[in-house]
Amino acid sequence: MFCFQCQEAAGGRGCTIRGVCGKNEGVAKLQDLLIYTLKGISDVVVKGKIKKDELESLNPEMFSSLFMTITNANFDADAIENQIKKMISVRDRLKEKAEAVDFHDAATFQVNSREEMLEKAGTIGVLATENEDIRSLREMIIYGIKGMAAYAEHAKNIGKEDPEVSNFIYEALAATLDDSLTVDQLVSLTLKTGEHGVKVMALLDEANTSKYGNPEITEVNIGVRNNPAILVSGHDLTDLEQLLEQTKGTGVDVYTHGEMLPAHYYPYFKKYDNFVGNYGNSWWKQLSEFETFNGPILFTTNCIVPPRNEDVRKRIFTTGSSGYPGCKHIEADENGKKDFSEIIELAKTLPAPAEIESGSIVGGFAHNQVMALADKVVDAVKSGAIKKFFVMAGCDGRMKSREYYTEFAKKLPSDTVILTAGCAKYRYNKLNLGDIGGIPRVLDAGQCNDSYSLAVIALKLKEVFGLDDINKLPIAYNIAWYEQKAVIVLLALLYLGVKNIHLGPTLPSFLSPNVAKVLVKEFGISGIGTVEEDIEAFMG
Ligand code: SF4
Ligand code: SF3
């Protein structure tokens, strides 16, 4: 196996024996083959000039296949094998409708058993592209596409689609098979990926807010009540909605974990009085936090940490693109309905969660809420009460070096405000950093996809201050990344023209030295240094 798609890639180079994430060689190879199959489908769609309406039923399968290969989303070899088989048969049916052309091997290969799949996978992985710059760009595009597909899937679950996004996914995946493309062409495709990243985040924002209302300032309880309860993790709000509907009046409470925290900011979910609060912290703390939670856990997406404790494993359920061997997977019916009764029944037999924290945290600063405070914010900037905003969106992770972000937040001058989104926030959202004239110093917009809100806020401020360049705003970007959704967020920011982003805790292993040079030269991207030096440089 060879995988270097996330920030925790072994030795900063790539995982070769087993993933640091816990992914074993078989799963890694099957994921590679699934991606290869999707490239083959894209080859058929693009070269075979498949009509757009043929793609309607294919799009959601593409999204969920891509999503299954995101870091920490799906560890279930059987589920991935089944998806490969399904996508190969989809591919072959599609070929019958295609105008006859020469298709790539990805569109024609056949495998009849797990063994044949693993053998084939050994020949088509990341390292099959020999030129390291081409490999770097191809992979960066593919990782961006994975993040894009995840967001497209959430939007689709709410009934929103953007054909430009789905069409681009085929176009870009097919391009990663094209040996005639030059480095320059792939660089421009990378930016085009960012352009579609903006589109998909806008789409998901529209989907979420049209269905669940605009996030608003909300105090979220981080303590517990004395009822049996279910913990829901991941990013999918439609799963949460169904779970809340089904637990209503059952005496079973629902808590969020990790990236589901921002669900509390939406007006729609406030009507459920069994929707109690957020339990615990970011994804990587789940091993201990699931133990003390006591009740069942529902994963709607990444990030899953392989459970070590048998008792906890028995309480874990997955749905959507997530999966873990030995954990029950809840499928949707043809109308998207999911039956969570087994989880609810299990919850009733288990003790209430043990308290690990108490009090509350505040969030809900997505674009609409911040715009409602715009006068206040603009005045604070004009009067000098706020000197600078720091966008510290992105992911959290296990590495010790991420303590940098807590220290950074603590040491920032008191006339600065942190704008955050994604699970990166857990590094500083409980520090009590105070407020500036009633504006909290940590403004959480929501999930990683709500980084879109931070971009909207920046563009709005640019307008208000009458600036011709987004980079003239008093906003600095110090972003933490882990998995591929952060890749699409980053590419989206680059597309929007944001310069001088600091990216940490380490730069991606998938950047070849030459590709890294392009990012430094064209966009001013850099890594992180020490907290003191970085703050000085940012404030100077
Ligand atoms: Fe390694 Fe990350 Fe790939 Fe897992 S996803 S195998 S940790 S590079
Ligand atoms: Fe977090 Fe996995 Fe990236 Fe969605 S939940 S930001 S790491």
XYZ file of C-alpha atoms and ligand atoms in Angstrom:
555
model
C 0.000 0.000 0.000
C 0.993 3.589 -0.365
C -1.132 6.420 0.963
C -0.161 10.020 1.672
C -3.503 11.733 1.526
C -3.688 13.043 5.094
C -1.581 15.113 7.463
C -0.659 12.105 9.587
C 1.031 10.199 6.731
C 3.775 8.076 8.289
C 7.118 9.839 8.624
C 5.721 12.822 6.726
C 6.080 10.739 3.567
C 3.350 8.143 3.324
C 1.914 5.038 4.978
C 3.268 1.851 3.456
C 2.545 -0.984 5.870
C -0.510 0.176 7.722
C -2.145 3.567 7.964
C -1.482 5.722 11.020
C -5.280 6.128 10.816
C -5.660 2.367 11.315
C -6.437 1.522 7.679
C -4.914 -1.846 6.812
C -3.242 -2.746 3.552
C -6.288 -4.539 2.126
C -8.612 -1.602 2.766
C -6.045 0.850 1.380
C -5.730 -1.152 -1.817
C -9.459 -1.587 -2.235
C -9.907 2.163 -1.808
C -7.286 2.727 -4.519
C -9.163 0.384 -6.822
C -12.459 2.073 -6.087
C -10.944 5.429 -7.058
C -9.496 3.837 -10.196
C -12.942 2.508 -11.111
C -14.408 5.998 -10.662
C -11.721 7.371 -12.957
C -12.769 4.738 -15.487
C -16.406 5.792 -15.210
C -15.318 9.394 -15.722
C -13.345 8.343 -18.792
C -16.514 6.773 -20.212
C -18.619 9.828 -19.327
C -16.177 12.305 -20.877
C -14.925 10.414 -23.941
C -18.203 8.624 -24.536
C -20.157 11.914 -24.376
C -22.707 10.453 -21.994
C -25.826 12.585 -21.757
C -26.256 14.530 -18.538
C -29.625 13.007 -17.670
C -28.014 9.552 -17.662
C -25.895 10.780 -14.797
C -28.652 11.677 -12.387
C -28.704 8.311 -10.676
C -24.949 7.896 -11.023
C -23.984 11.142 -9.252
C -24.942 10.077 -5.713
C -23.051 6.790 -6.191
C -19.981 8.737 -7.308
C -20.228 11.008 -4.272
C -20.557 8.194 -1.788
C -17.804 6.107 -3.427
C -15.407 9.048 -3.177
C -16.551 9.777 0.363
C -15.821 6.185 1.405
C -12.134 6.763 0.629
C -11.740 9.900 2.751
C -9.449 9.445 5.747
C -11.156 7.744 8.679
C -14.522 7.389 6.947
C -14.719 3.701 6.062
C -12.606 0.806 7.277
C -14.919 -1.931 6.057
C -13.247 -3.985 3.298
C -16.485 -5.825 2.454
C -18.371 -2.562 1.979
C -15.636 -1.190 -0.290
C -15.446 -4.431 -2.271
C -19.213 -4.304 -2.827
C -18.948 -0.707 -3.956
C -16.222 -1.622 -6.467
C -18.426 -4.363 -7.912
C -21.389 -2.035 -8.097
C -19.394 0.712 -9.797
C -17.829 -1.698 -12.303
C -21.259 -2.854 -13.371
C -22.469 0.759 -13.560
C -19.399 1.525 -15.688
C -20.060 -1.357 -18.050
C -23.720 -0.440 -18.518
C -22.683 3.128 -19.213
C -20.269 1.975 -21.900
C -23.163 0.499 -23.844
C -24.580 4.001 -24.135
C -21.271 5.595 -25.004
C -20.200 6.611 -28.459
C -17.574 4.028 -29.369
C -14.069 5.199 -28.489
C -10.851 3.902 -27.082
C -11.256 3.751 -23.375
C -8.522 3.747 -20.746
C -7.711 0.548 -18.852
C -9.611 2.022 -15.866
C -12.750 1.774 -17.970
C -12.184 -1.760 -19.181
C -10.445 -3.838 -16.490
C -12.335 -6.715 -14.939
C -11.829 -8.403 -11.561
C -13.742 -11.395 -10.302
C -12.592 -11.874 -6.740
C -11.072 -10.076 -3.778
C -7.716 -11.559 -4.725
C -7.908 -10.202 -8.235
C -8.933 -6.832 -6.860
C -5.922 -6.682 -4.565
C -3.626 -7.763 -7.359
C -4.983 -5.135 -9.731
C -4.828 -2.500 -6.997
C -1.104 -3.159 -6.629
C -0.562 -1.852 -10.165
C -2.709 1.297 -10.210
C -2.023 3.078 -6.898
C -0.564 6.514 -6.268
C 2.988 5.445 -7.157
C 1.923 4.204 -10.594
C 2.394 7.803 -11.737
C 6.165 8.008 -11.941
C 6.772 11.724 -12.441
C 6.561 13.132 -8.914
C 5.199 16.526 -9.958
C 2.430 15.035 -12.087
C 1.687 12.591 -9.256
C 1.555 15.421 -6.747
C -0.871 17.487 -8.824
C -3.056 14.533 -9.773
C -3.372 13.490 -6.160
C -4.047 17.030 -4.936
C -6.882 17.255 -7.478
C -8.251 13.850 -6.450
C -8.162 14.767 -2.736
C -9.923 18.026 -3.501
C -12.534 16.047 -5.432
C -13.024 13.730 -2.458
C -13.778 16.704 -0.223
C -16.039 18.149 -2.898
C -17.951 14.876 -3.183
C -18.469 14.733 0.578
C -20.043 18.179 0.587
C -22.059 17.385 -2.548
C -23.428 14.283 -0.825
C -24.632 16.267 2.197
C -26.289 18.814 -0.098
C -27.871 16.059 -2.165
C -29.310 14.492 0.981
C -31.175 17.771 1.480
C -32.272 17.723 -2.161
C -29.826 20.286 -3.564
C -27.582 19.625 -6.534
C -25.349 21.698 -8.771
C -24.754 20.034 -12.137
C -21.602 22.123 -12.570
C -20.121 20.426 -9.525
C -20.991 16.883 -10.551
C -19.919 17.465 -14.154
C -16.615 18.804 -12.950
C -16.003 15.686 -10.875
C -16.097 13.527 -14.032
C -14.021 15.996 -15.986
C -11.324 16.226 -13.321
C -11.163 12.504 -12.549
C -10.889 11.703 -16.245
C -8.098 14.273 -16.549
C -6.060 12.429 -13.912
C -5.803 9.520 -16.394
C -4.594 11.720 -19.226
C -0.838 11.348 -19.714
C -0.742 14.185 -22.226
C -1.506 16.872 -19.630
C 1.431 19.072 -18.648
C 2.295 20.359 -15.189
C 0.913 23.777 -16.142
C -2.362 22.281 -17.305
C -2.670 20.340 -14.065
C -1.920 23.463 -12.034
C -4.804 25.235 -13.744
C -7.035 22.200 -13.177
C -6.095 22.429 -9.493
C -7.380 25.999 -9.375
C -10.484 24.958 -11.260
C -10.980 22.358 -8.545
C -10.871 25.225 -6.038
C -13.429 27.140 -8.091
C -15.791 24.185 -7.849
C -14.945 23.892 -4.173
C -16.431 27.354 -3.698
C -19.504 26.248 -5.678
C -20.057 23.104 -3.626
C -19.649 24.890 -0.307
C -22.080 27.565 -1.457
C -24.472 24.781 -2.458
C -24.224 23.055 0.909
C -24.648 26.376 2.694
C -27.797 27.012 0.670
C -29.037 23.472 1.387
C -28.396 23.679 5.134
C -29.757 27.173 5.650
C -32.833 26.725 3.448
C -33.792 23.617 5.385
C -32.565 24.327 8.901
C -32.437 28.135 9.024
C -29.433 30.410 9.412
C -27.049 29.531 12.251
C -27.441 31.993 15.106
C -25.531 32.796 18.293
C -26.128 29.813 20.539
C -24.937 28.651 23.908
C -24.285 24.930 23.732
C -24.393 22.882 26.896
C -21.301 20.708 27.384
C -22.594 18.967 30.496
C -24.949 15.970 30.750
C -28.412 14.988 32.003
C -29.408 11.822 33.735
C -31.137 10.029 30.823
C -29.955 7.284 28.514
C -28.522 8.867 25.392
C -27.169 8.533 21.859
C -24.051 10.337 20.632
C -24.065 11.450 17.016
C -20.865 12.268 15.189
C -19.814 13.298 11.690
C -21.269 15.980 9.441
C -24.633 14.867 8.035
C -27.505 17.003 9.303
C -30.223 14.897 7.654
C -29.127 11.900 9.713
C -29.296 14.016 12.846
C -32.768 15.245 11.900
C -34.046 11.702 11.458
C -32.489 10.598 14.725
C -34.086 13.506 16.596
C -37.489 12.750 15.060
C -37.224 9.100 16.050
C -35.991 9.710 19.603
C -38.641 12.370 20.318
C -40.685 11.332 23.362
C -38.739 8.094 23.918
C -36.863 9.314 26.982
C -33.582 8.973 25.073
C -31.414 12.099 24.797
C -29.192 13.023 21.864
C -25.745 14.645 22.133
C -23.352 15.738 19.403
C -19.675 14.818 19.196
C -16.868 16.393 17.154
C -17.997 17.969 13.893
C -21.709 17.606 14.706
C -21.464 20.333 17.372
C -22.516 23.143 14.985
C -25.910 21.492 14.469
C -26.907 23.233 17.710
C -26.555 26.602 15.978
C -29.409 25.930 13.532
C -32.845 27.200 14.612
C -34.545 24.072 13.259
C -33.009 21.694 15.792
C -33.872 23.842 18.797
C -37.396 22.469 18.948
C -36.171 19.070 20.126
C -35.981 19.159 23.891
C -34.043 15.894 23.993
C -31.239 17.502 21.961
C -29.155 18.167 25.025
C -25.713 19.407 24.073
C -22.235 18.505 22.878
C -20.301 15.748 24.608
C -16.514 15.838 24.474
C -14.122 17.233 21.944
C -12.722 16.606 18.511
C -12.654 13.235 16.777
C -9.350 11.885 18.031
C -10.476 12.057 21.667
C -13.222 9.536 20.945
C -11.493 6.476 22.411
C -11.862 7.727 25.974
C -14.937 9.893 25.438
C -16.995 7.040 23.971
C -16.132 4.926 27.011
C -17.538 7.477 29.452
C -20.495 8.322 27.242
C -21.941 4.871 28.005
C -24.590 4.950 25.273
C -24.634 4.073 21.555
C -22.724 6.174 19.035
C -23.865 6.910 15.482
C -21.241 7.875 12.896
C -22.700 9.737 9.963
C -19.275 10.384 8.314
C -15.574 10.530 9.223
C -13.626 10.621 11.540
C -13.650 7.114 13.030
C -10.809 5.927 15.261
C -10.645 2.109 15.328
C -12.204 1.180 18.678
C -9.901 -0.753 21.011
C -12.503 -1.591 23.567
C -14.936 -4.401 22.722
C -17.683 -2.840 24.843
C -17.423 0.421 22.879
C -17.303 -1.344 19.520
C -20.641 -3.002 20.260
C -22.176 0.423 20.777
C -20.958 1.904 17.482
C -23.272 2.206 14.468
C -22.398 3.695 11.089
C -24.481 5.089 8.273
C -23.984 6.806 4.911
C -20.439 6.525 3.589
C -18.944 5.583 6.936
C -18.280 2.013 7.950
C -16.342 -0.142 10.368
C -16.071 -3.933 10.325
C -18.171 -5.500 13.050
C -20.238 -2.355 13.600
C -23.840 -2.299 12.403
C -24.375 -0.171 9.300
C -27.787 1.464 8.914
C -28.844 1.760 5.282
C -31.321 4.259 3.906
C -34.392 3.015 2.047
C -35.098 4.278 -1.480
C -36.583 7.486 -0.029
C -33.561 8.206 2.117
C -35.345 7.138 5.324
C -33.279 5.403 7.965
C -34.561 3.242 10.769
C -32.628 4.013 13.953
C -34.896 1.985 16.259
C -32.183 -0.557 17.070
C -29.923 2.237 18.336
C -32.730 3.753 20.368
C -33.641 0.401 21.927
C -30.001 -0.221 22.810
C -29.726 3.233 24.388
C -32.634 2.447 26.714
C -30.708 -0.473 28.205
C -27.542 1.545 28.924
C -26.594 4.033 31.660
C -26.694 7.797 31.162
C -23.454 9.508 30.097
C -20.862 10.290 32.762
C -20.090 13.975 33.089
C -16.642 14.941 31.802
C -17.208 18.693 31.478
C -19.809 21.222 32.522
C -20.915 24.665 31.454
C -21.380 25.853 27.909
C -19.650 27.162 24.817
C -20.876 29.742 22.315
C -20.996 29.475 18.538
C -23.171 30.133 15.518
C -21.196 32.870 13.764
C -21.887 31.894 10.176
C -22.190 34.643 7.550
C -25.778 35.649 8.262
C -25.186 36.092 11.996
C -21.913 37.976 11.497
C -23.568 40.244 8.931
C -26.265 41.010 11.480
C -23.423 42.251 13.697
C -21.629 43.968 10.817
C -21.995 47.527 12.140
C -20.487 46.519 15.444
C -17.650 44.636 13.769
C -16.853 47.459 11.338
C -16.886 50.045 14.156
C -14.545 47.886 16.210
C -12.118 47.670 13.306
C -12.340 51.401 12.561
C -11.800 52.377 16.184
C -8.848 50.007 16.435
C -10.533 47.861 19.102
C -10.057 44.928 16.719
C -6.621 44.988 15.073
C -6.757 41.746 13.214
C -8.849 38.683 12.471
C -7.246 35.257 12.361
C -8.915 32.607 10.268
C -7.977 29.415 12.085
C -10.338 27.022 10.358
C -9.697 23.404 9.441
C -9.102 20.141 11.195
C -7.796 18.825 14.458
C -5.612 15.766 14.810
C -3.592 13.675 17.209
C -0.126 15.076 16.626
C 1.515 16.711 19.599
C 2.661 19.545 17.343
C -0.960 20.716 17.189
C -0.560 22.118 20.688
C 0.841 25.021 18.674
C -2.726 26.096 17.885
C -3.775 26.251 21.538
C -0.659 28.244 22.381
C -1.161 30.485 19.373
C -4.743 31.272 20.411
C -3.648 31.944 24.000
C -0.800 34.236 23.017
C -2.617 36.268 20.382
C -2.921 39.925 21.452
C -6.250 40.701 23.103
C -7.272 43.013 20.239
C -7.557 40.106 17.802
C -10.476 37.834 16.918
C -10.297 34.198 15.788
C -12.658 33.105 13.016
C -12.971 29.341 12.993
C -14.800 26.414 11.409
C -14.195 22.669 11.372
C -12.877 20.602 14.230
C -9.732 22.776 14.524
C -11.788 24.877 16.960
C -11.472 22.317 19.745
C -7.890 23.457 20.251
C -9.099 26.803 21.657
C -12.888 26.962 21.979
C -12.872 26.298 25.710
C -10.119 28.762 26.654
C -12.410 31.642 27.660
C -10.562 34.210 25.595
C -13.110 36.902 26.418
C -14.712 39.413 24.091
C -14.136 42.780 22.457
C -17.062 45.095 23.125
C -19.433 42.142 23.202
C -17.876 40.372 20.181
C -16.451 37.020 21.404
C -12.783 36.531 20.538
C -13.500 33.088 19.069
C -16.233 33.138 16.449
C -17.195 29.634 15.343
C -18.985 29.550 11.984
C -19.650 25.795 12.053
C -18.372 22.680 10.303
C -15.370 22.600 7.968
C -17.662 23.321 4.989
C -18.752 26.488 6.780
C -15.308 27.866 6.008
C -17.402 29.130 3.125
C -19.021 31.494 5.628
C -15.607 32.870 6.553
C -14.913 33.573 2.879
C -18.310 35.282 2.507
C -17.563 37.413 5.573
C -14.167 38.391 4.148
C -15.674 39.326 0.777
C -18.382 41.369 2.513
C -15.814 43.222 4.643
C -13.782 43.947 1.524
C -16.878 45.597 0.075
C -17.691 47.531 3.249
C -14.147 48.873 3.503
C -14.080 49.646 -0.227
C -10.944 47.580 -0.870
C -9.900 46.228 -4.256
C -8.104 43.180 -2.882
C -9.197 40.645 -0.260
C -5.578 40.528 0.943
C -5.692 44.158 2.066
C -8.142 43.258 4.852
C -6.775 42.878 8.377
C -7.287 39.112 8.134
C -4.538 36.516 8.495
C -4.943 32.822 7.675
C -3.400 30.208 9.931
C -5.097 26.992 8.869
C -4.784 23.487 10.258
C -5.478 20.546 8.013
C -5.901 16.805 8.412
C -8.046 15.161 5.774
C -9.272 15.822 2.241
C -12.128 18.174 3.069
C -9.454 20.574 4.252
C -7.815 20.161 0.835
C -10.926 21.404 -0.956
C -11.304 24.244 1.554
C -7.697 25.272 0.901
C -8.078 25.091 -2.886
C -11.270 27.154 -2.607
C -9.428 29.866 -0.656
C -6.635 29.901 -3.238
C -9.184 30.230 -6.005
C -10.722 33.215 -4.179
C -7.326 34.887 -4.281
C -6.379 34.542 -0.612
C -2.601 34.838 -0.251
C -0.059 34.033 2.447
C -1.972 31.199 4.072
C -0.005 29.435 6.768
C -0.742 25.729 6.684
C 0.095 23.300 9.458
C 1.034 21.535 11.531
C 3.006 20.187 8.542
C 2.742 20.770 4.814
C 1.083 17.937 2.857
C 3.350 14.988 2.001
C 1.670 14.874 -1.396
C 3.292 18.172 -2.395
C 6.412 17.448 -4.432
C 9.213 19.995 -3.917
C 8.390 21.651 -7.259
C 4.646 21.826 -6.618
C 5.335 23.230 -3.157
C 7.528 25.871 -4.823
C 4.639 26.907 -7.080
C 2.347 27.275 -4.066
C 4.943 29.370 -2.259
C 5.706 31.548 -5.261
C 2.179 32.078 -6.582
C 0.217 32.079 -3.343
C 2.691 32.760 -0.573
C 1.763 29.533 1.208
C 3.987 28.650 4.123
C 4.169 26.258 7.012
C 4.169 27.203 10.678
C 7.127 28.194 12.850
C 7.138 28.905 16.554
C 4.115 30.582 18.097
C 6.060 33.721 19.060
C 7.731 34.182 15.679
C 4.516 33.551 13.806
C 2.464 35.986 15.875
C 5.121 38.615 15.433
C 5.211 38.092 11.681
C 1.409 38.123 11.404
C 1.000 41.261 13.541
C 3.896 43.087 11.921
Fe -1.783 7.140 6.276
Fe -3.439 9.209 6.302
Fe -3.487 7.460 4.302
Fe -4.402 6.772 6.740
S -5.263 8.313 5.338
S -3.110 5.544 5.390
S -2.925 7.885 8.033
S -1.814 8.852 4.813
Fe -12.608 17.243 11.349
Fe -12.400 14.734 10.592
Fe -11.283 17.626 9.215
Fe -14.654 18.295 9.069
S -14.086 15.650 11.444
S -12.842 18.895 9.860
S -10.799 16.159 10.681
